[in-house]
């Protein structure tokens, strides 16, 4: 697939759906029932906080709590049914695409939410850039299968012209109207949502997206889940589509952040001993976290670099021995992949030096830097802080069909979960 995207009518197809939304009069506030995406909620602290924010918080659907996986998924289905019967959630009267805006300070992001026709990576229409873990896909599939619902829009990006034409023109016209809902979440982000039902505007979006290709910015496991469930439901029914938010990053650039690793059972002292013996440079930084991250950024401009934390100090690890990398990193991938920090972390450090398997018992993936450091200190483990990958590198690899190690990037701002849901039984 070339970077210009698919031919006309062979690209993205985004269709309206009857959004399932909270009824404001039945909940404390819209902000109190929303949540970050399921994989951003830091367990258990974040989960408990959200559960206590409102008895109808969306985490009770995306992260239900019960003794077994089957019981969790059934609990989510029962909760969804009860909330529908009680009028806590209700479907919109007609199918729509939804213009969605997020704003915080100088950050402004706008896009359109809809049901996107699913496609395999080989078709070159929706490009993944990260590997996935089968057990997570299986869990998300069981949840969607049991609830007949898409609870969270994936975050997908495409490159338009940057001008107010096509889909962007529809978005810019729509945001001048009164919103369907508006709320501000506790992270300071304001959220607004508008329905788009006018046939001419829907046709304009359809024509514009028909020759676009998209990059999965956030939601690889859920996209893989969509594809698994489509295979289980052959035909052209509701399982052939998945809930997404599409952003034109030429108009509204995303921020790209790193996702950090927490090694539960590896103390910092043991991690450092193994690294020093394996020909990495190690420097102790007795500085606050912001300055340590600046040092990481400076080092990452020259070589692979990581920041270890968990013992009260920060340790900058960089300049790996080229011969060590040659022995431990596979050579059948492009150089842009071989030199990724995430590749070196997983191939050289985790697999070869520390010999830590990539399982939930051993490694947690944490988006928030301070949370990663705090949990490492609390548990006596090691936080491995990463420097973010540039978006152009991510897109270059995706266009070549090369996936990065899972959880290599965090694009944002991510859509809030709970503003609009998709029930497959309504279609």
Short mmCIF file of N, CA and C in Angstrom, two decimals, residues 312-373:
data_model
loop_
_atom_site.label_atom_id
_atom_site.label_comp_id
_atom_site.label_asym_id
_atom_site.label_seq_id
_atom_site.Cartn_x
_atom_site.Cartn_y
_atom_site.Cartn_z
N UNK A 312 14.11 5.24 44.44
CA UNK A 312 14.27 6.59 44.94
C UNK A 312 15.13 7.48 44.08
N UNK A 313 15.83 6.90 43.11
CA UNK A 313 16.64 7.66 42.16
C UNK A 313 16.22 7.30 40.74
N UNK A 314 16.81 8.00 39.77
CA UNK A 314 16.60 7.67 38.37
C UNK A 314 17.94 7.24 37.78
N UNK A 315 17.87 6.27 36.90
CA UNK A 315 19.09 5.72 36.30
C UNK A 315 18.91 5.74 34.78
N UNK A 316 19.75 6.52 34.12
CA UNK A 316 19.69 6.66 32.67
C UNK A 316 20.53 5.56 32.03
N UNK A 317 19.90 4.76 31.22
CA UNK A 317 20.54 3.63 30.55
C UNK A 317 20.56 3.91 29.05
N UNK A 318 21.74 3.99 28.45
CA UNK A 318 21.81 4.29 27.02
C UNK A 318 23.07 3.69 26.41
N UNK A 319 23.31 4.01 25.15
CA UNK A 319 24.48 3.58 24.39
C UNK A 319 24.76 2.08 24.48
N UNK A 320 23.80 1.26 24.05
CA UNK A 320 24.06 -0.19 24.07
C UNK A 320 25.17 -0.56 23.10
N UNK A 321 25.89 -1.60 23.43
CA UNK A 321 26.97 -2.11 22.59
C UNK A 321 26.39 -2.59 21.26
N UNK A 322 26.87 -2.06 20.12
CA UNK A 322 26.33 -2.49 18.82
C UNK A 322 26.41 -4.00 18.60
N UNK A 323 27.45 -4.64 19.09
CA UNK A 323 27.56 -6.08 18.92
C UNK A 323 26.47 -6.82 19.71
N UNK A 324 26.12 -6.28 20.88
CA UNK A 324 25.04 -6.86 21.67
C UNK A 324 23.72 -6.77 20.90
N UNK A 325 23.46 -5.62 20.30
CA UNK A 325 22.24 -5.45 19.52
C UNK A 325 22.23 -6.38 18.31
N UNK A 326 23.36 -6.54 17.68
CA UNK A 326 23.44 -7.42 16.50
C UNK A 326 23.11 -8.86 16.86
N UNK A 327 23.46 -9.26 18.09
CA UNK A 327 23.20 -10.64 18.52
C UNK A 327 21.77 -10.85 18.97
N UNK A 328 21.11 -9.80 19.44
CA UNK A 328 19.82 -9.99 20.12
C UNK A 328 18.61 -9.47 19.37
N UNK A 329 18.80 -8.61 18.38
CA UNK A 329 17.67 -8.03 17.63
C UNK A 329 17.59 -8.71 16.27
N UNK A 330 16.42 -9.18 15.90
CA UNK A 330 16.25 -9.89 14.63
C UNK A 330 16.58 -8.96 13.47
N UNK A 331 17.11 -9.54 12.42
CA UNK A 331 17.62 -8.74 11.30
C UNK A 331 16.70 -8.75 10.08
N UNK A 332 15.56 -9.44 10.17
CA UNK A 332 14.66 -9.54 9.01
C UNK A 332 13.58 -8.46 9.03
N UNK A 333 13.84 -7.36 9.72
CA UNK A 333 12.91 -6.23 9.77
C UNK A 333 13.64 -4.96 9.31
N UNK A 334 12.90 -3.92 8.91
CA UNK A 334 13.55 -2.66 8.50
C UNK A 334 14.37 -2.05 9.62
N UNK A 335 15.33 -1.25 9.25
CA UNK A 335 16.19 -0.63 10.25
C UNK A 335 15.38 0.24 11.20
N UNK A 336 14.36 0.91 10.69
CA UNK A 336 13.53 1.76 11.55
C UNK A 336 12.90 0.94 12.67
N UNK A 337 12.59 -0.34 12.42
CA UNK A 337 12.05 -1.22 13.47
C UNK A 337 13.16 -1.70 14.39
N UNK A 338 14.31 -2.07 13.82
CA UNK A 338 15.40 -2.64 14.64
C UNK A 338 15.95 -1.62 15.63
N UNK A 339 15.83 -0.34 15.31
CA UNK A 339 16.41 0.69 16.18
C UNK A 339 15.40 1.31 17.14
N UNK A 340 14.15 0.85 17.12
CA UNK A 340 13.16 1.36 18.06
C UNK A 340 13.58 1.04 19.50
N UNK A 341 13.31 1.97 20.40
CA UNK A 341 13.57 1.69 21.81
C UNK A 341 12.76 0.48 22.28
N UNK A 342 11.50 0.39 21.84
CA UNK A 342 10.67 -0.74 22.28
C UNK A 342 11.23 -2.06 21.78
N UNK A 343 11.79 -2.07 20.58
CA UNK A 343 12.40 -3.29 20.06
C UNK A 343 13.60 -3.70 20.90
N UNK A 344 14.47 -2.74 21.20
CA UNK A 344 15.66 -3.04 22.01
C UNK A 344 15.26 -3.43 23.42
N UNK A 345 14.26 -2.77 23.96
CA UNK A 345 13.80 -3.13 25.31
C UNK A 345 13.35 -4.59 25.35
N UNK A 346 12.48 -4.97 24.40
CA UNK A 346 11.93 -6.32 24.46
C UNK A 346 12.93 -7.38 24.00
N UNK A 347 13.66 -7.11 22.92
CA UNK A 347 14.57 -8.14 22.39
C UNK A 347 15.84 -8.28 23.20
N UNK A 348 16.41 -7.14 23.60
CA UNK A 348 17.72 -7.18 24.25
C UNK A 348 17.61 -7.23 25.76
N UNK A 349 16.82 -6.32 26.34
CA UNK A 349 16.75 -6.25 27.80
C UNK A 349 15.82 -7.31 28.39
N UNK A 350 14.57 -7.30 27.99
CA UNK A 350 13.61 -8.22 28.60
C UNK A 350 13.90 -9.68 28.25
N UNK A 351 14.11 -9.96 26.97
CA UNK A 351 14.29 -11.35 26.55
C UNK A 351 15.69 -11.89 26.86
N UNK A 352 16.72 -11.10 26.56
CA UNK A 352 18.09 -11.61 26.61
C UNK A 352 18.76 -11.37 27.97
N UNK A 353 18.66 -10.16 28.49
CA UNK A 353 19.41 -9.83 29.71
C UNK A 353 18.62 -10.13 30.97
N UNK A 354 17.40 -9.66 31.06
CA UNK A 354 16.61 -9.86 32.28
C UNK A 354 15.82 -11.17 32.25
N UNK A 355 15.57 -11.70 31.05
CA UNK A 355 14.83 -12.96 30.87
C UNK A 355 13.47 -12.89 31.58
N UNK A 356 12.72 -11.87 31.23
CA UNK A 356 11.40 -11.66 31.81
C UNK A 356 10.35 -11.88 30.72
N UNK A 357 9.43 -12.81 30.90
CA UNK A 357 8.39 -13.02 29.88
C UNK A 357 7.37 -11.89 29.88
N UNK A 358 6.81 -11.62 28.72
CA UNK A 358 5.83 -10.54 28.58
C UNK A 358 4.45 -11.06 28.96
N UNK A 359 4.24 -11.20 30.28
CA UNK A 359 2.96 -11.66 30.81
C UNK A 359 2.48 -10.67 31.86
N UNK A 360 1.16 -10.62 32.12
CA UNK A 360 0.64 -9.67 33.12
C UNK A 360 1.24 -9.88 34.51
N UNK A 361 1.64 -11.11 34.80
CA UNK A 361 2.23 -11.37 36.12
C UNK A 361 3.59 -10.69 36.27
N UNK A 362 4.27 -10.49 35.17
CA UNK A 362 5.63 -9.94 35.21
C UNK A 362 5.69 -8.46 34.82
N UNK A 363 4.86 -8.04 33.87
CA UNK A 363 4.98 -6.69 33.31
C UNK A 363 3.61 -6.01 33.26
N UNK A 364 3.56 -4.79 33.75
CA UNK A 364 2.37 -3.94 33.58
C UNK A 364 2.74 -2.80 32.65
N UNK A 365 1.77 -2.37 31.86
CA UNK A 365 1.95 -1.26 30.92
C UNK A 365 1.19 -0.06 31.45
N UNK A 366 1.90 1.03 31.72
CA UNK A 366 1.32 2.18 32.41
C UNK A 366 1.57 3.44 31.59
N UNK A 367 0.50 4.20 31.33
CA UNK A 367 0.62 5.40 30.51
C UNK A 367 1.16 6.58 31.30
N UNK A 368 0.78 6.70 32.55
CA UNK A 368 1.16 7.86 33.34
C UNK A 368 2.55 7.67 33.95
N UNK A 369 3.42 8.64 33.72
CA UNK A 369 4.82 8.51 34.17
C UNK A 369 4.92 8.46 35.68
N UNK A 370 4.25 9.39 36.37
CA UNK A 370 4.34 9.42 37.83
C UNK A 370 3.76 8.16 38.44
N UNK A 371 2.66 7.65 37.86
CA UNK A 371 2.06 6.41 38.38
C UNK A 371 3.02 5.24 38.24
N UNK A 372 3.75 5.17 37.13
CA UNK A 372 4.71 4.08 36.94
C UNK A 372 5.81 4.13 38.00
N UNK A 373 6.33 5.33 38.28
CA UNK A 373 7.38 5.47 39.29
C UNK A 373 6.84 5.14 40.67
#
